[in-house]
Tab-separated table of C-alpha atoms in Angstrom:
chain	number	residue	atom	x	y	z
Y	10	UNK	CA	-72.066	69.632	121.251
Y	11	UNK	CA	-72.216	72.314	123.886
Y	12	UNK	CA	-74.440	75.153	122.920
Y	13	UNK	CA	-74.556	78.629	124.374
Y	14	UNK	CA	-77.386	79.737	126.627
Y	15	UNK	CA	-78.690	82.089	123.924
Y	16	UNK	CA	-79.437	79.211	121.570
Y	17	UNK	CA	-81.128	77.181	124.285
Y	18	UNK	CA	-83.145	80.195	125.355
Y	19	UNK	CA	-84.193	80.875	121.795
Y	20	UNK	CA	-85.294	77.292	121.287
Y	21	UNK	CA	-87.335	77.265	124.461
Y	22	UNK	CA	-88.884	80.631	123.693
Y	23	UNK	CA	-89.869	79.621	120.183
Y	24	UNK	CA	-91.162	76.246	121.359
Y	25	UNK	CA	-93.804	78.176	123.277
Y	26	UNK	CA	-94.249	81.263	121.124
Y	27	UNK	CA	-93.343	80.359	117.591
Y	28	UNK	CA	-91.108	82.750	115.665
Y	29	UNK	CA	-89.834	85.027	118.407
Y	30	UNK	CA	-89.227	88.104	116.287
Y	31	UNK	CA	-92.524	87.920	114.414
Y	32	UNK	CA	-95.044	86.123	116.568
Y	33	UNK	CA	-97.408	87.291	119.273
Y	34	UNK	CA	-94.533	87.806	121.705
Y	35	UNK	CA	-93.058	90.459	119.411
Y	36	UNK	CA	-96.136	92.555	120.147
Y	37	UNK	CA	-94.987	92.724	123.778
Y	38	UNK	CA	-91.987	94.726	122.636
Y	39	UNK	CA	-94.037	97.123	120.512
Y	40	UNK	CA	-96.500	97.646	123.370
Y	41	UNK	CA	-93.594	98.450	125.687
Y	42	UNK	CA	-92.194	100.893	123.115
Y	43	UNK	CA	-95.565	102.691	122.975
Y	44	UNK	CA	-95.698	102.826	126.777
Y	45	UNK	CA	-92.201	104.353	126.885
Y	46	UNK	CA	-93.167	107.000	124.319
Y	47	UNK	CA	-96.323	107.922	126.243
Y	48	UNK	CA	-94.281	108.257	129.399
Y	49	UNK	CA	-91.807	110.590	127.652
Y	50	UNK	CA	-94.657	112.769	126.391
Y	51	UNK	CA	-96.207	112.934	129.864
Y	52	UNK	CA	-92.880	113.893	131.441
Y	53	UNK	CA	-92.327	116.630	128.878
Y	54	UNK	CA	-95.824	117.985	129.515
Y	55	UNK	CA	-95.246	118.101	133.255
Y	56	UNK	CA	-91.864	119.787	132.854
Y	57	UNK	CA	-93.308	122.280	130.359
Y	58	UNK	CA	-96.243	123.103	132.614
Y	59	UNK	CA	-93.929	123.585	135.584
Y	60	UNK	CA	-91.684	125.894	133.551
Y	61	UNK	CA	-94.672	127.938	132.343
Y	62	UNK	CA	-95.960	128.201	135.897
Y	63	UNK	CA	-92.555	129.337	137.117
Y	64	UNK	CA	-92.331	131.996	134.406
Y	65	UNK	CA	-95.823	133.230	135.164
Y	66	UNK	CA	-94.965	133.487	138.852
Y	67	UNK	CA	-91.751	135.374	138.052
Y	68	UNK	CA	-93.607	137.817	135.786
Y	69	UNK	CA	-96.318	138.368	138.368
Y	70	UNK	CA	-93.699	139.096	141.004
Y	71	UNK	CA	-91.835	141.512	138.729
Y	72	UNK	CA	-95.050	143.318	137.776
Y	73	UNK	CA	-96.071	143.697	141.386
Y	74	UNK	CA	-92.613	145.022	142.247
Y	75	UNK	CA	-92.886	147.654	139.488
Y	76	UNK	CA	-96.301	148.781	140.720
Y	77	UNK	CA	-94.989	149.230	144.241
Y	78	UNK	CA	-92.123	151.456	143.047
Y	79	UNK	CA	-94.386	153.711	140.940
Y	80	UNK	CA	-96.755	154.299	143.910
Y	81	UNK	CA	-93.986	155.423	146.297
Y	82	UNK	CA	-94.439	159.263	146.052
Y	83	UNK	CA	-98.180	158.906	146.682
Y	84	UNK	CA	-97.440	156.793	149.680
Y	85	UNK	CA	-95.002	159.326	151.094
Y	86	UNK	CA	-97.435	162.146	150.468
Y	87	UNK	CA	-100.146	160.226	152.233
Y	88	UNK	CA	-97.726	159.636	155.079
Y	89	UNK	CA	-96.831	163.257	155.465
Y	90	UNK	CA	-100.396	164.499	155.195
Y	91	UNK	CA	-101.391	162.174	157.941
Y	92	UNK	CA	-99.498	164.309	160.580
Y	93	UNK	CA	-101.894	165.864	163.111
Y	94	UNK	CA	-102.228	169.671	163.093
Y	95	UNK	CA	-100.403	171.392	165.927
Y	96	UNK	CA	-102.242	173.534	168.444
Y	97	UNK	CA	-99.377	176.079	168.555
Y	98	UNK	CA	-96.782	177.602	166.383
Y	99	UNK	CA	-93.293	178.680	167.318
Y	100	UNK	CA	-92.458	182.091	165.868
Y	101	UNK	CA	-89.522	184.464	166.142
Y	102	UNK	CA	-89.314	187.749	168.183
Y	103	UNK	CA	-89.720	189.842	165.038
Y	104	UNK	CA	-92.800	187.877	164.007
Y	105	UNK	CA	-94.263	188.331	167.518
Y	106	UNK	CA	-93.684	192.141	167.437
Y	107	UNK	CA	-95.177	192.284	163.974
Y	108	UNK	CA	-98.301	190.535	165.258
Y	109	UNK	CA	-98.606	192.773	168.301
Y	110	UNK	CA	-97.961	196.066	166.517
Y	111	UNK	CA	-100.568	198.672	167.592
Y	112	UNK	CA	-102.420	196.121	169.604
Y	113	UNK	CA	-102.872	196.594	173.366
Y	114	UNK	CA	-101.045	194.062	175.467
Y	115	UNK	CA	-101.496	193.739	179.189
Y	116	UNK	CA	-98.644	192.426	181.337
Y	117	UNK	CA	-99.834	190.943	184.636
Y	118	UNK	CA	-97.589	190.049	187.527
Y	119	UNK	CA	-98.511	186.723	189.059
Y	120	UNK	CA	-98.243	185.992	192.762
Y	121	UNK	CA	-95.382	183.584	192.145
Y	122	UNK	CA	-93.426	186.332	190.441
Y	123	UNK	CA	-94.007	185.314	186.848
Y	124	UNK	CA	-95.440	187.571	184.156
Y	125	UNK	CA	-98.552	186.757	182.130
Y	126	UNK	CA	-99.372	188.590	178.951
Y	127	UNK	CA	-102.915	189.199	177.900
Y	128	UNK	CA	-103.907	190.521	174.509
Y	129	UNK	CA	-106.670	193.095	174.771
Y	130	UNK	CA	-108.983	192.883	171.778
Y	131	UNK	CA	-111.428	195.644	170.877
U	3	UNK	CA	-74.436	68.059	126.030
U	4	UNK	CA	-76.564	67.644	122.992
U	5	UNK	CA	-77.447	64.404	121.276
U	6	UNK	CA	-76.183	64.301	117.728
U	7	UNK	CA	-78.790	63.851	115.044
U	8	UNK	CA	-79.147	60.513	113.366
U	9	UNK	CA	-81.220	61.503	110.379
U	10	UNK	CA	-79.596	60.171	107.232
U	11	UNK	CA	-81.078	62.767	104.897
U	12	UNK	CA	-80.302	65.866	106.962
U	13	UNK	CA	-76.755	67.191	107.281
U	14	UNK	CA	-75.810	66.900	110.921
U	15	UNK	CA	-73.771	69.972	111.478
U	16	UNK	CA	-73.863	73.088	109.449
U	17	UNK	CA	-71.464	75.895	110.130
U	18	UNK	CA	-72.796	78.325	112.642
U	19	UNK	CA	-73.111	81.900	111.461
U	20	UNK	CA	-69.951	83.896	112.006
U	21	UNK	CA	-71.589	86.604	114.083
U	22	UNK	CA	-75.031	87.774	114.795
U	23	UNK	CA	-75.937	91.262	113.716
U	24	UNK	CA	-73.801	93.845	115.453
U	25	UNK	CA	-75.430	94.942	118.690
U	26	UNK	CA	-75.616	98.595	119.475
U	27	UNK	CA	-73.588	99.527	122.545
U	28	UNK	CA	-75.666	98.957	125.615
U	29	UNK	CA	-75.854	102.609	126.558
U	30	UNK	CA	-77.272	103.570	123.191
U	31	UNK	CA	-79.735	100.705	123.393
U	32	UNK	CA	-80.975	101.651	126.857
U	33	UNK	CA	-81.326	105.308	125.840
U	34	UNK	CA	-83.337	104.252	122.796
U	35	UNK	CA	-85.501	101.971	124.943
U	36	UNK	CA	-86.168	104.883	127.248
U	37	UNK	CA	-87.288	106.987	124.289
U	38	UNK	CA	-89.585	104.218	123.067
U	39	UNK	CA	-87.748	103.463	119.844
U	40	UNK	CA	-89.449	100.511	118.098
U	41	UNK	CA	-86.271	99.137	116.555
U	42	UNK	CA	-84.472	99.222	119.911
U	43	UNK	CA	-87.334	97.406	121.572
U	44	UNK	CA	-87.305	94.746	118.883
U	45	UNK	CA	-83.585	94.325	119.435
U	46	UNK	CA	-84.160	94.072	123.181
U	47	UNK	CA	-86.900	91.496	122.580
U	48	UNK	CA	-84.592	89.411	120.404
U	49	UNK	CA	-81.520	89.577	122.631
U	50	UNK	CA	-82.946	89.554	126.156
U	51	UNK	CA	-86.497	88.291	125.766
U	52	UNK	CA	-85.744	84.582	125.369
U	53	UNK	CA	-83.558	84.550	128.474
U	54	UNK	CA	-86.236	86.317	130.518
U	55	UNK	CA	-88.919	83.949	129.246
U	56	UNK	CA	-86.826	80.927	130.078
U	57	UNK	CA	-86.310	82.175	133.630
U	58	UNK	CA	-89.996	82.882	134.047
U	59	UNK	CA	-90.932	79.498	132.616
U	60	UNK	CA	-88.584	77.791	135.077
U	61	UNK	CA	-90.012	79.751	137.977
U	62	UNK	CA	-93.591	78.934	137.012
U	63	UNK	CA	-92.761	75.259	136.434
U	64	UNK	CA	-93.928	75.275	132.862
U	65	UNK	CA	-97.001	77.477	133.233
U	66	UNK	CA	-96.366	79.218	129.937
U	67	UNK	CA	-99.524	81.342	130.148
U	68	UNK	CA	-98.347	82.792	133.427
U	69	UNK	CA	-94.782	83.091	132.144
U	70	UNK	CA	-95.980	84.909	129.021
U	71	UNK	CA	-98.164	87.233	131.054
U	72	UNK	CA	-95.240	87.953	133.360
U	73	UNK	CA	-92.956	88.562	130.385
U	74	UNK	CA	-95.334	91.155	128.966
U	75	UNK	CA	-95.612	92.876	132.342
U	76	UNK	CA	-91.837	92.783	132.682
U	77	UNK	CA	-91.449	94.617	129.380
U	78	UNK	CA	-93.903	97.284	130.524
U	79	UNK	CA	-92.104	97.716	133.805
U	80	UNK	CA	-88.795	97.996	131.990
U	81	UNK	CA	-90.344	100.703	129.788
U	82	UNK	CA	-91.379	102.574	132.906
U	83	UNK	CA	-88.129	102.302	134.850
U	84	UNK	CA	-85.252	101.879	132.458
U	85	UNK	CA	-82.215	104.120	132.836
U	86	UNK	CA	-79.126	104.362	130.640
U	87	UNK	CA	-76.678	101.607	131.501
U	88	UNK	CA	-73.139	100.715	130.411
U	89	UNK	CA	-72.666	97.408	132.163
U	90	UNK	CA	-74.116	94.262	130.607
U	91	UNK	CA	-73.976	92.175	133.831
U	92	UNK	CA	-75.649	94.962	135.769
U	93	UNK	CA	-78.357	95.318	133.139
U	94	UNK	CA	-79.039	91.585	133.052
U	95	UNK	CA	-79.198	91.431	136.863
U	96	UNK	CA	-81.618	94.328	136.921
U	97	UNK	CA	-83.819	92.594	134.350
U	98	UNK	CA	-83.874	89.450	136.495
U	99	UNK	CA	-84.941	91.439	139.537
U	100	UNK	CA	-87.685	93.189	137.585
U	101	UNK	CA	-88.938	89.868	136.187
U	102	UNK	CA	-88.957	88.291	139.637
U	103	UNK	CA	-90.897	91.210	141.087
U	104	UNK	CA	-93.407	91.102	138.248
U	105	UNK	CA	-93.860	87.367	138.652
U	106	UNK	CA	-94.624	87.764	142.333
U	107	UNK	CA	-97.236	90.359	141.468
U	108	UNK	CA	-98.737	88.034	138.864
U	109	UNK	CA	-98.852	85.209	141.362
U	110	UNK	CA	-100.609	87.312	143.912
U	111	UNK	CA	-103.161	88.197	141.309
U	112	UNK	CA	-103.660	84.639	140.232
U	113	UNK	CA	-103.786	83.179	143.727
U	114	UNK	CA	-101.390	80.461	142.735
U	115	UNK	CA	-98.926	82.306	144.926
U	116	UNK	CA	-100.730	80.776	147.884
U	117	UNK	CA	-100.451	77.401	146.302
U	118	UNK	CA	-96.725	77.934	146.037
U	119	UNK	CA	-96.540	78.861	149.701
U	120	UNK	CA	-98.463	75.737	150.614
U	121	UNK	CA	-96.093	73.738	148.459
U	122	UNK	CA	-93.120	75.320	150.167
U	123	UNK	CA	-94.638	74.636	153.541
U	124	UNK	CA	-95.323	71.012	152.598
U	125	UNK	CA	-91.852	70.498	151.187
U	126	UNK	CA	-89.256	72.899	152.598
U	127	UNK	CA	-86.623	71.294	150.372
U	128	UNK	CA	-88.365	72.683	147.309
U	129	UNK	CA	-85.743	74.613	145.387
U	130	UNK	CA	-86.023	78.384	145.494
U	131	UNK	CA	-87.225	80.446	142.601
U	132	UNK	CA	-84.523	81.730	140.293
U	133	UNK	CA	-82.266	79.447	142.219
U	134	UNK	CA	-79.174	79.946	140.144
U	135	UNK	CA	-77.617	82.657	138.058
U	136	UNK	CA	-79.107	81.515	134.738
U	137	UNK	CA	-82.564	80.543	135.938
U	138	UNK	CA	-82.015	76.971	136.966
U	139	UNK	CA	-79.994	73.960	135.948
U	140	UNK	CA	-83.282	72.151	136.229
U	141	UNK	CA	-84.525	74.007	133.169
U	142	UNK	CA	-81.547	72.947	131.060
U	143	UNK	CA	-81.861	69.355	132.245
U	144	UNK	CA	-85.518	69.474	131.337
U	145	UNK	CA	-84.636	70.750	127.867
U	146	UNK	CA	-82.022	68.039	127.372
U	147	UNK	CA	-84.464	65.335	128.390
U	148	UNK	CA	-87.178	66.705	126.154
U	149	UNK	CA	-84.808	66.816	123.175
U	150	UNK	CA	-83.752	63.269	123.913
U	151	UNK	CA	-87.336	62.118	123.794
U	152	UNK	CA	-88.099	63.808	120.493
U	153	UNK	CA	-88.335	61.975	117.228
U	154	UNK	CA	-84.814	61.983	115.721
U	155	UNK	CA	-85.959	63.900	112.666
U	156	UNK	CA	-87.591	66.562	114.808
U	157	UNK	CA	-84.544	66.757	117.031
U	158	UNK	CA	-82.224	67.166	114.076
U	159	UNK	CA	-84.472	69.857	112.667
U	160	UNK	CA	-84.440	71.838	115.908
U	161	UNK	CA	-80.704	71.443	116.366
U	162	UNK	CA	-80.046	72.624	112.845
U	163	UNK	CA	-82.301	75.637	113.356
U	164	UNK	CA	-81.100	76.721	116.801
U	165	UNK	CA	-77.640	75.298	117.311
U	166	UNK	CA	-76.317	75.660	113.806
U	167	UNK	CA	-78.235	78.815	113.020
U	168	UNK	CA	-79.654	77.492	109.761
U	169	UNK	CA	-82.483	79.504	108.320
U	170	UNK	CA	-85.720	77.877	107.211
U	171	UNK	CA	-85.041	78.316	103.482
U	172	UNK	CA	-81.721	76.454	103.724
U	173	UNK	CA	-83.342	73.733	105.805
U	174	UNK	CA	-86.028	73.337	103.166
U	175	UNK	CA	-83.411	73.006	100.432
U	176	UNK	CA	-81.543	70.316	102.356
U	177	UNK	CA	-84.753	68.439	103.004
U	178	UNK	CA	-85.862	68.990	99.428
U	179	UNK	CA	-89.203	70.322	100.523
U	180	UNK	CA	-90.848	73.716	100.249
U	181	UNK	CA	-90.188	76.478	102.805
U	182	UNK	CA	-93.793	76.267	103.907
U	183	UNK	CA	-93.471	72.539	104.530
U	184	UNK	CA	-90.230	73.123	106.444
U	185	UNK	CA	-91.953	75.717	108.626
U	186	UNK	CA	-94.812	73.326	109.308
U	187	UNK	CA	-92.393	70.625	110.378
U	188	UNK	CA	-90.565	73.086	112.569
U	189	UNK	CA	-93.838	74.165	114.169
U	190	UNK	CA	-94.766	70.566	114.886
U	191	UNK	CA	-91.318	69.876	116.355
U	192	UNK	CA	-91.597	72.911	118.616
U	193	UNK	CA	-95.086	71.873	119.725
U	194	UNK	CA	-93.813	68.428	120.646
U	195	UNK	CA	-90.851	69.933	122.501
U	196	UNK	CA	-93.229	72.199	124.367
U	197	UNK	CA	-95.459	69.309	125.342
U	198	UNK	CA	-92.515	67.307	126.666
U	199	UNK	CA	-91.117	70.255	128.618
U	200	UNK	CA	-94.442	71.125	130.236
U	201	UNK	CA	-94.886	67.529	131.212
U	202	UNK	CA	-91.400	67.396	132.752
U	203	UNK	CA	-91.666	70.747	134.521
U	204	UNK	CA	-95.068	70.103	136.010
U	205	UNK	CA	-93.937	66.689	137.210
U	206	UNK	CA	-91.610	68.480	139.630
U	207	UNK	CA	-94.625	69.714	141.584
């Protein structure tokens, strides 16, 4: 009688381990099942932690971006106020005449032919 | 080829069961193994465990402690690495590779690996581990010889249990003994078979 490999394998296995589905060897399978479950739990924890970290990073970035936008006018104001004060001011002819009204002004001819104006103060 | 039983009081051939319990498609099984489903692992143990153990026993030349240790480690490594699979031949080949890798690790730990290297060095014609697709014709020859050396009653009992698929209760009824007595006889027959196989396998060293 020619028997399949499964029957031979079963006979050999049970010759060394007794009832294959109930004996000590069956505990190998249950131990492996527990190991697989622990591995699934660990993987889920890692994936969950990575997702939480990613969300936290995204929220932090968004919050920082909002803060930057709300501070913009202050920044511009600080920028503009940082301009150095000029030592002169350009005014129109009318403004100049208004300043010089009833005030003595001396016109001096320079040697090179130019004219220099001096304001005579009391 | 199996020797036919010669026991007058035990029916020689009983009809084999029509089918074994329906096996879940391989993909579903491997997914369930990955999830750590107890029932799936018990199914895996029943359907693939004996073949793996036989291969490991052949590779260790009857060192059943080492083979059992390697089998347990193989299961744990399968639990760690298994992926869904649709192909039975591919799955079986992968299991063989895992078992072989585990066995090498066990050998290194037990130092008998070096003994194997010395043996190989002393006799280069020593057949390779897992030499053939099903774990070695030597193993089957060893089993045949061991069965041939068994007491005819014990041989008939084992053949009825494993080759005809007879359950212990039916065996007990045929033998007109209790189920407990039938189990005891079966245990003794297995122990004797084990002794003969270990003796034959270790003689190859």
